[in-house]
Amino acid sequence: MIRHCLLYLALAGAILSYPVRAGVEANTFFSAPEMTAAALSPGGKYIAAITNKPDGQRLELINPASGATSTLLNPAEFTERNASIRAITWVDDGHIAAHFSEVKKGVKDLLDTRHVQYLLVVRVPATASADVEVFRVRTKGWLVHSLPDQADTFLYAKSGPYSKVYRLKISKLGRHNQKLSKLTKKDGGQFTKANEVASVRGYATRWFIDRHGAPAAVLSYTANRDLVLNVFDGDGEPRVLQTWRYADLNQLAYDTSAPLRSRTFPIAMAENDDTFYCLDFAEEEERTVYKINYATDEETLVFETASFKIIDLILLPPDNTLIGVEVLRDGGIHSVYLDSQLSQPAAATTAASFQSFVSHDQSGKRSLVFKEGHSQPGRYVFKNNHTGEERVVGSHYPHLAETLGSRLVEQTVSVEGLEIPYLLTLPARKSDQPYPLIVQPHGGPIGIFDHRYFDLETQFLAANGYAVLRVNFRGSSGYTAELKEAGRKQWGKLMLTDIHRAALQVVSRADIDGSNVCAFGMSYGGYAATMLVLQQPDFYRCAITVAGVSDVNLYLNGPDINTRQDAWLKEYVGDTEAEYEDLKAVSPVYLAEQLQRPLLIMHGVKDEIVDIEHAFRLKLMLEKYQKPFTWHVFPEGEHGFSGVGEQAELFTKVMQFLAQNLGDR
C-alpha cells in the first residue's frame, strides 16, 4: 500500500496556485498552543507553566504580580533525546515536580524504541541569578500526592507483587546527572520500611489519596488478573469494596446493558466515603464520567465531553471537586474544563464563554482561572479573590487574543420531530454583501459534538470572511440522550438530512449568500461533505473531504478494529454481512458517477483511523467517470493533521480551493 502511495505522490497534481483573496493567512494563524498547562504555588506567589516556544517546550516560572517570566527547564538543553514535560505539580513553595518523558531510540522501526518516563523535581531559585537545581527519582514509580502542607515531602508509589507507597524527602534525592558511588545511595536510600505509608497485595495501578494526604483506596490486579478496589479503614488494613473478575472483563467491555458498576472503573475519589469518579469502559472511547458509591450503588452522570478519549480528571482540592478532564486527541494531551457556573457539562449552556478554576493557593485568597470564549482563545488568568483584580498570565493562542470578534448564532431546526441544534459563526466584519457559507459537519460521528467555545478552524474560516455552519446532527452528544441515540444506523441517512435542513434554514437569512455554499469536513465530516454535494448539487457549489470515508463497508472491515469496536460499529453504523448493500448504497465511491461539482480530496498516508485506501478508491472512480476533483496527499499525515505545519498547509489549500469555487466575498 505504501509503495502505491509513493507512486501516486509522484504523479499527483497539486492545487493550482490561484491567489487567495485578501484575508488571514494560514501560515500566520495556525500555531502550537503556547501555554498548555499551569499551576499556582501553594503560597500563591508563583505560577509554574508548560509552554511551547518556536524552538521547543519549556517549564517556566511566572511572577503574576510583576509579570516576570523565567525558564526553569528546557528539554532540548536537558537531554539530547526527544523529550517532553507531560505534567507539573507543586510539591511545596520551593519545588515543582515535572513528569518527564523521553524517547530512547533503538534500531529504526524496531520494538526496542521506547518511551522512558520518570519524575524530576525542580527547585525554584532563591534569586534570579541562582542556578536551577534539578533532582530525579531513579526508582521506577510515580508521584501519588504532593503533600503541599509538608515542605520537602511527597508520596511516591512502587508497583509489584506487593505495591507500596513511600514518603520521600526531596533534600535526600540526588541531582539528575549525579553519578552513584559507594558513598551515595540510590534516591538517598529512602525506599525502606520506615518510610512506607501503605501497602497492598497485587500490582497497583492507581492510589486514591484523601484530603489529609493519606492513602484511602487502591486499584490493583491480583495474581489471577482480577481487578480489585480496596479501601483503607481506620486500622490501615485494606478492605475489598469491588472486584472485577478477569473472566468477565472482556464480555463486560462491550456489554452496554451490564450494570453500570460492573462496567466502570474508578479513577478518582469523590467527596464522600466509598464514592468515586468512574469511566465507562463499555464505550468505544471513554467520554463519560460517572460518580458511583460502590457501597450503596448510587450512580450519577456528571460529565460528557465532545473530545476523544478521557485519560484523567482535573480535580480541585481539598474536596476533589471535578472541574475538567484531560483527553487524548490527535496524539496529544489536552485539558477540557467544565463551566464552573453550572452543575452540568458546558455544552448544555447557551453562554458563548466559560471559566473554570484551575488551582488556588492554600489561603484561598488567590486562584488561577481558565477562561475561553467563542472568539477568544483559552487563557490562564491570575485572580485576587478578595479584590476581584485579574491578570492574564498566558494563553493558548496569544497572537489571536482580542483580534477575532466573530459572532455566534445558536438555533435549532426540526427534522422528523427531533430538534437539531446548530451553531452559525458569522465574521466579525459586517458587510453590505451576504457571506458565503461553509457547512462543516463534525467527525465521529456518534458521541461527538461541536461546542460553542473556541474552535481554531472555525475562527480561521470566519476571519477570512466565511460564515460557518456546524450542525449537531442526530448521533451528537452534549445535548440530550434522545439526540445521541437517534443517530443509531443513520450514518448516510437522517444525519445528512439534519445537516442539509439546517443549511436550508440558514440560507434564508439575509446575511447569508445561498448561492455560495460549500461543504467541508474531516473524517465522518469529510464523508458527509462528499455525500451532500453528490445528493444536492444544485445547493452546494463544491465540497472538501479530509481523511474522509468513501466506502462504508471498507471502513467497517478495517484491519485494526477489535472485537469491542466491531460490536459497537454493528450496533451504531451497520453490519457488513447483513446490510452490505444498504451500506454500499450510502458510500461515495459507488456514487462517483453522480458528481457534478468540484471536489477537493485530501488524506494522510499514515492515517490509521480511515485508511488512505478510501481516498485512492474515490480517486479511481472519479477518474473513471471523468469527474472534476482536486487531489492532495500528505506523506506524513495522520488522521488528525495535528501538526502546525500540516494544519497551515491543509488550510492554505482549502482557501485556494474556496477562492476558485465560491464567489467574491
Coordinates of N, CA and C in Angstrom, one line a residue, residues 111-212:
L111 N 11.2 -2.7 17.8 CA 10.4 -2.6 19.1 C 11.3 -2.1 20.2
D112 N 12.6 -2.0 20.1 CA 13.4 -1.6 21.2 C 13.4 0.0 21.4
T113 N 12.7 0.7 20.5 CA 12.5 2.1 20.7 C 11.4 2.3 21.7
R114 N 11.6 3.0 22.8 CA 10.6 3.1 23.8 C 10.6 4.5 24.5
H115 N 9.5 4.8 25.1 CA 9.3 6.0 25.9 C 9.7 5.7 27.3
V116 N 10.6 6.5 27.9 CA 11.0 6.3 29.3 C 10.5 7.5 30.1
Q117 N 9.8 7.2 31.1 CA 9.2 8.3 31.9 C 9.8 8.3 33.3
Y118 N 10.0 9.4 33.9 CA 10.5 9.5 35.3 C 10.1 10.9 35.8
L119 N 10.3 11.0 37.1 CA 9.9 12.2 37.9 C 11.2 13.1 38.1
L120 N 11.1 14.3 37.7 CA 12.1 15.3 38.1 C 11.5 16.3 39.1
V121 N 12.3 16.8 40.0 CA 11.9 17.8 41.0 C 12.8 19.0 40.8
V122 N 12.2 20.1 40.4 CA 12.9 21.3 40.1 C 12.8 22.3 41.3
R123 N 14.0 22.7 41.8 CA 14.0 23.7 42.9 C 13.9 25.1 42.3
V124 N 13.0 25.9 42.8 CA 12.8 27.3 42.4 C 14.0 28.1 42.9
P125 N 14.7 28.8 42.1 CA 15.9 29.5 42.5 C 15.5 30.6 43.5
A126 N 16.4 30.8 44.5 CA 16.1 31.8 45.5 C 16.2 33.2 44.9
T127 N 17.1 33.4 44.0 CA 17.3 34.7 43.3 C 17.3 34.5 41.8
A128 N 17.2 35.6 41.1 CA 17.2 35.5 39.6 C 18.5 35.0 39.0
S129 N 19.6 35.2 39.7 CA 20.9 34.8 39.2 C 21.3 33.4 39.7
A130 N 20.6 32.8 40.6 CA 20.9 31.5 41.1 C 20.7 30.4 40.0
D131 N 21.4 29.4 40.1 CA 21.3 28.2 39.1 C 20.0 27.4 39.5
V132 N 19.4 26.8 38.5 CA 18.3 25.9 38.7 C 18.8 24.5 39.1
E133 N 18.3 24.0 40.2 CA 18.7 22.6 40.6 C 17.6 21.7 40.2
V134 N 18.0 20.5 39.6 CA 17.0 19.5 39.2 C 17.4 18.2 39.8
F135 N 16.4 17.6 40.5 CA 16.6 16.3 41.2 C 15.8 15.3 40.5
R136 N 16.2 14.0 40.6 CA 15.5 12.9 39.9 C 15.2 11.7 40.9
V137 N 14.0 11.2 40.8 CA 13.7 9.9 41.4 C 14.1 8.8 40.5
R138 N 15.1 8.0 40.8 CA 15.6 7.0 39.9 C 14.8 5.7 40.0
T139 N 14.2 5.4 41.1 CA 13.4 4.2 41.3 C 12.1 4.3 40.5
K140 N 11.8 3.3 39.7 CA 10.6 3.3 38.9 C 9.3 3.4 39.7
G141 N 8.5 4.3 39.3 CA 7.2 4.5 40.0 C 6.6 5.9 39.6
W142 N 5.8 6.4 40.5 CA 5.1 7.7 40.2 C 4.7 8.5 41.4
L143 N 4.6 9.8 41.2 CA 4.2 10.7 42.3 C 2.7 10.4 42.6
V144 N 2.4 10.2 43.8 CA 1.0 9.9 44.2 C 0.3 11.2 44.7
H145 N 1.0 11.9 45.6 CA 0.5 13.1 46.2 C 1.6 14.1 46.5
S146 N 1.4 15.4 46.4 CA 2.5 16.3 46.6 C 2.6 16.8 48.0
L147 N 1.6 16.5 48.9 CA 1.7 16.9 50.3 C 2.1 18.3 50.5
P148 N 1.3 19.3 49.9 CA 1.7 20.7 49.9 C 1.8 21.3 51.3
D149 N 1.2 20.6 52.3 CA 1.3 21.1 53.7 C 2.6 20.7 54.3
Q150 N 3.3 19.8 53.7 CA 4.5 19.3 54.3 C 5.7 19.6 53.4
A151 N 6.5 20.6 53.8 CA 7.6 21.1 52.9 C 8.6 19.9 52.7
D152 N 9.1 19.9 51.5 CA 10.2 19.0 51.2 C 9.8 17.5 51.1
T153 N 8.4 17.2 51.1 CA 8.0 15.9 51.2 C 6.9 15.6 50.2
F154 N 6.9 14.3 49.7 CA 5.8 13.9 48.8 C 5.6 12.4 48.9
L155 N 4.5 11.9 48.4 CA 4.2 10.5 48.4 C 4.5 9.9 47.0
Y156 N 5.2 8.7 47.0 CA 5.7 8.1 45.8 C 5.3 6.6 45.8
A157 N 4.8 6.1 44.7 CA 4.3 4.7 44.7 C 5.2 3.8 43.8
K158 N 5.4 2.6 44.3 CA 6.0 1.5 43.5 C 5.1 0.3 43.4
S159 N 5.0 -0.3 42.2 CA 4.1 -1.4 42.0 C 4.9 -2.7 41.8
G160 N 4.3 -3.8 42.2 CA 4.9 -5.1 42.1 C 4.0 -6.1 42.7
P161 N 4.5 -7.3 43.0 CA 3.6 -8.3 43.7 C 3.0 -7.8 45.0
Y162 N 3.8 -7.0 45.7 CA 3.3 -6.1 46.8 C 3.5 -4.7 46.4
S163 N 2.5 -3.9 46.3 CA 2.6 -2.5 45.9 C 2.6 -1.6 47.1
K164 N 3.4 -0.6 47.1 CA 3.6 0.2 48.3 C 3.7 1.7 48.0
V165 N 3.4 2.5 49.0 CA 3.5 4.0 48.9 C 4.5 4.4 49.9
Y166 N 5.5 5.3 49.5 CA 6.5 5.8 50.4 C 6.5 7.3 50.6
R167 N 6.9 7.8 51.7 CA 7.1 9.2 51.9 C 8.5 9.5 51.7
L168 N 8.8 10.4 50.7 CA 10.1 10.8 50.3 C 10.4 12.2 50.6
K169 N 11.7 12.5 50.9 CA 12.2 13.8 51.1 C 13.0 14.3 49.9
I170 N 12.7 15.5 49.4 CA 13.4 16.0 48.2 C 14.9 16.2 48.5
S171 N 15.2 16.7 49.7 CA 16.5 17.0 50.2 C 17.4 15.8 50.2
K172 N 16.9 14.6 50.2 CA 17.7 13.4 50.2 C 17.9 12.8 48.8
L173 N 17.2 13.4 47.8 CA 17.3 12.9 46.4 C 18.7 13.3 45.8
G174 N 19.1 12.6 44.8 CA 20.3 13.0 44.1 C 20.0 13.9 42.9
R175 N 20.9 14.7 42.5 CA 20.7 15.6 41.3 C 20.6 14.7 40.1
H176 N 20.0 15.2 39.0 CA 19.6 14.4 37.9 C 20.8 13.7 37.3
N177 N 21.9 14.4 37.1 CA 23.1 13.8 36.4 C 24.1 13.3 37.4
Q178 N 23.8 13.2 38.7 CA 24.8 12.8 39.7 C 25.0 11.3 39.5
K179 N 26.3 10.9 39.5 CA 26.6 9.5 39.4 C 26.7 8.9 40.8
L180 N 26.1 7.7 40.9 CA 26.1 7.0 42.1 C 27.5 6.4 42.5
S181 N 27.8 6.4 43.8 CA 29.1 5.8 44.2 C 28.8 5.0 45.5
K182 N 29.9 4.5 46.1 CA 29.7 3.7 47.3 C 29.2 4.6 48.5
L183 N 29.4 5.9 48.3 CA 29.0 6.8 49.4 C 27.6 7.5 49.2
T184 N 27.1 7.3 48.0 CA 25.7 7.8 47.7 C 24.8 6.7 47.3
K185 N 23.7 6.6 48.1 CA 22.7 5.6 47.8 C 21.6 6.1 46.8
K186 N 21.1 5.2 46.1 CA 20.1 5.5 45.1 C 18.9 6.1 45.8
D187 N 18.5 7.3 45.4 CA 17.3 8.1 45.9 C 17.5 8.3 47.4
G188 N 18.7 8.4 47.9 CA 19.0 8.6 49.3 C 18.6 7.5 50.2
G189 N 18.5 6.3 49.7 CA 18.1 5.2 50.5 C 16.8 5.3 51.2
Q190 N 15.8 5.9 50.5 CA 14.6 6.2 51.2 C 13.5 5.2 51.1
F191 N 13.7 4.2 50.2 CA 12.7 3.2 50.0 C 12.9 2.0 51.0
T192 N 12.5 2.4 52.2 CA 12.6 1.4 53.3 C 11.3 1.3 54.1
K193 N 11.2 0.3 55.0 CA 10.0 0.1 55.7 C 9.7 1.3 56.6
A194 N 10.6 2.0 57.0 CA 10.4 3.2 57.9 C 9.6 4.3 57.1
N195 N 9.8 4.4 55.8 CA 9.1 5.4 55.0 C 7.8 4.9 54.3
E196 N 7.5 3.7 54.6 CA 6.3 3.1 54.0 C 5.1 3.5 54.7
V197 N 4.0 4.0 53.9 CA 2.8 4.5 54.5 C 1.6 3.7 54.1
A198 N 1.7 2.8 53.1 CA 0.6 1.9 52.8 C 1.1 0.9 51.8
S199 N 0.4 -0.3 51.9 CA 0.8 -1.4 51.0 C -0.4 -2.3 50.7
V200 N -0.4 -3.0 49.6 CA -1.5 -3.9 49.3 C -0.9 -5.1 48.5
R201 N -1.5 -6.2 48.6 CA -1.0 -7.4 47.8 C -1.6 -7.2 46.4
G202 N -0.7 -7.3 45.4 CA -1.1 -7.1 44.0 C -0.4 -5.9 43.3
Y203 N -0.6 -5.8 42.0 CA 0.1 -4.8 41.2 C -0.9 -3.6 41.2
A204 N -0.5 -2.5 41.9 CA -1.4 -1.3 42.0 C -1.2 -0.5 40.7
T205 N -2.4 0.0 40.2 CA -2.4 0.8 39.0 C -2.8 2.3 39.4
R206 N -3.5 2.4 40.5 CA -3.9 3.8 40.9 C -4.1 3.8 42.4
W207 N -3.5 4.8 43.1 CA -3.8 5.0 44.5 C -4.7 6.3 44.7
F208 N -5.6 6.2 45.6 CA -6.5 7.3 45.9 C -6.2 7.9 47.3
I209 N -5.9 9.2 47.3 CA -5.5 9.9 48.5 C -6.6 10.8 49.0
D210 N -6.8 10.8 50.4 CA -7.8 11.6 51.0 C -7.3 13.0 51.2
R211 N -8.2 13.9 51.7 CA -7.9 15.3 51.8 C -6.7 15.6 52.8
H212 N -6.4 14.6 53.7 CA -5.4 14.7 54.7 C -4.0 14.2 54.2

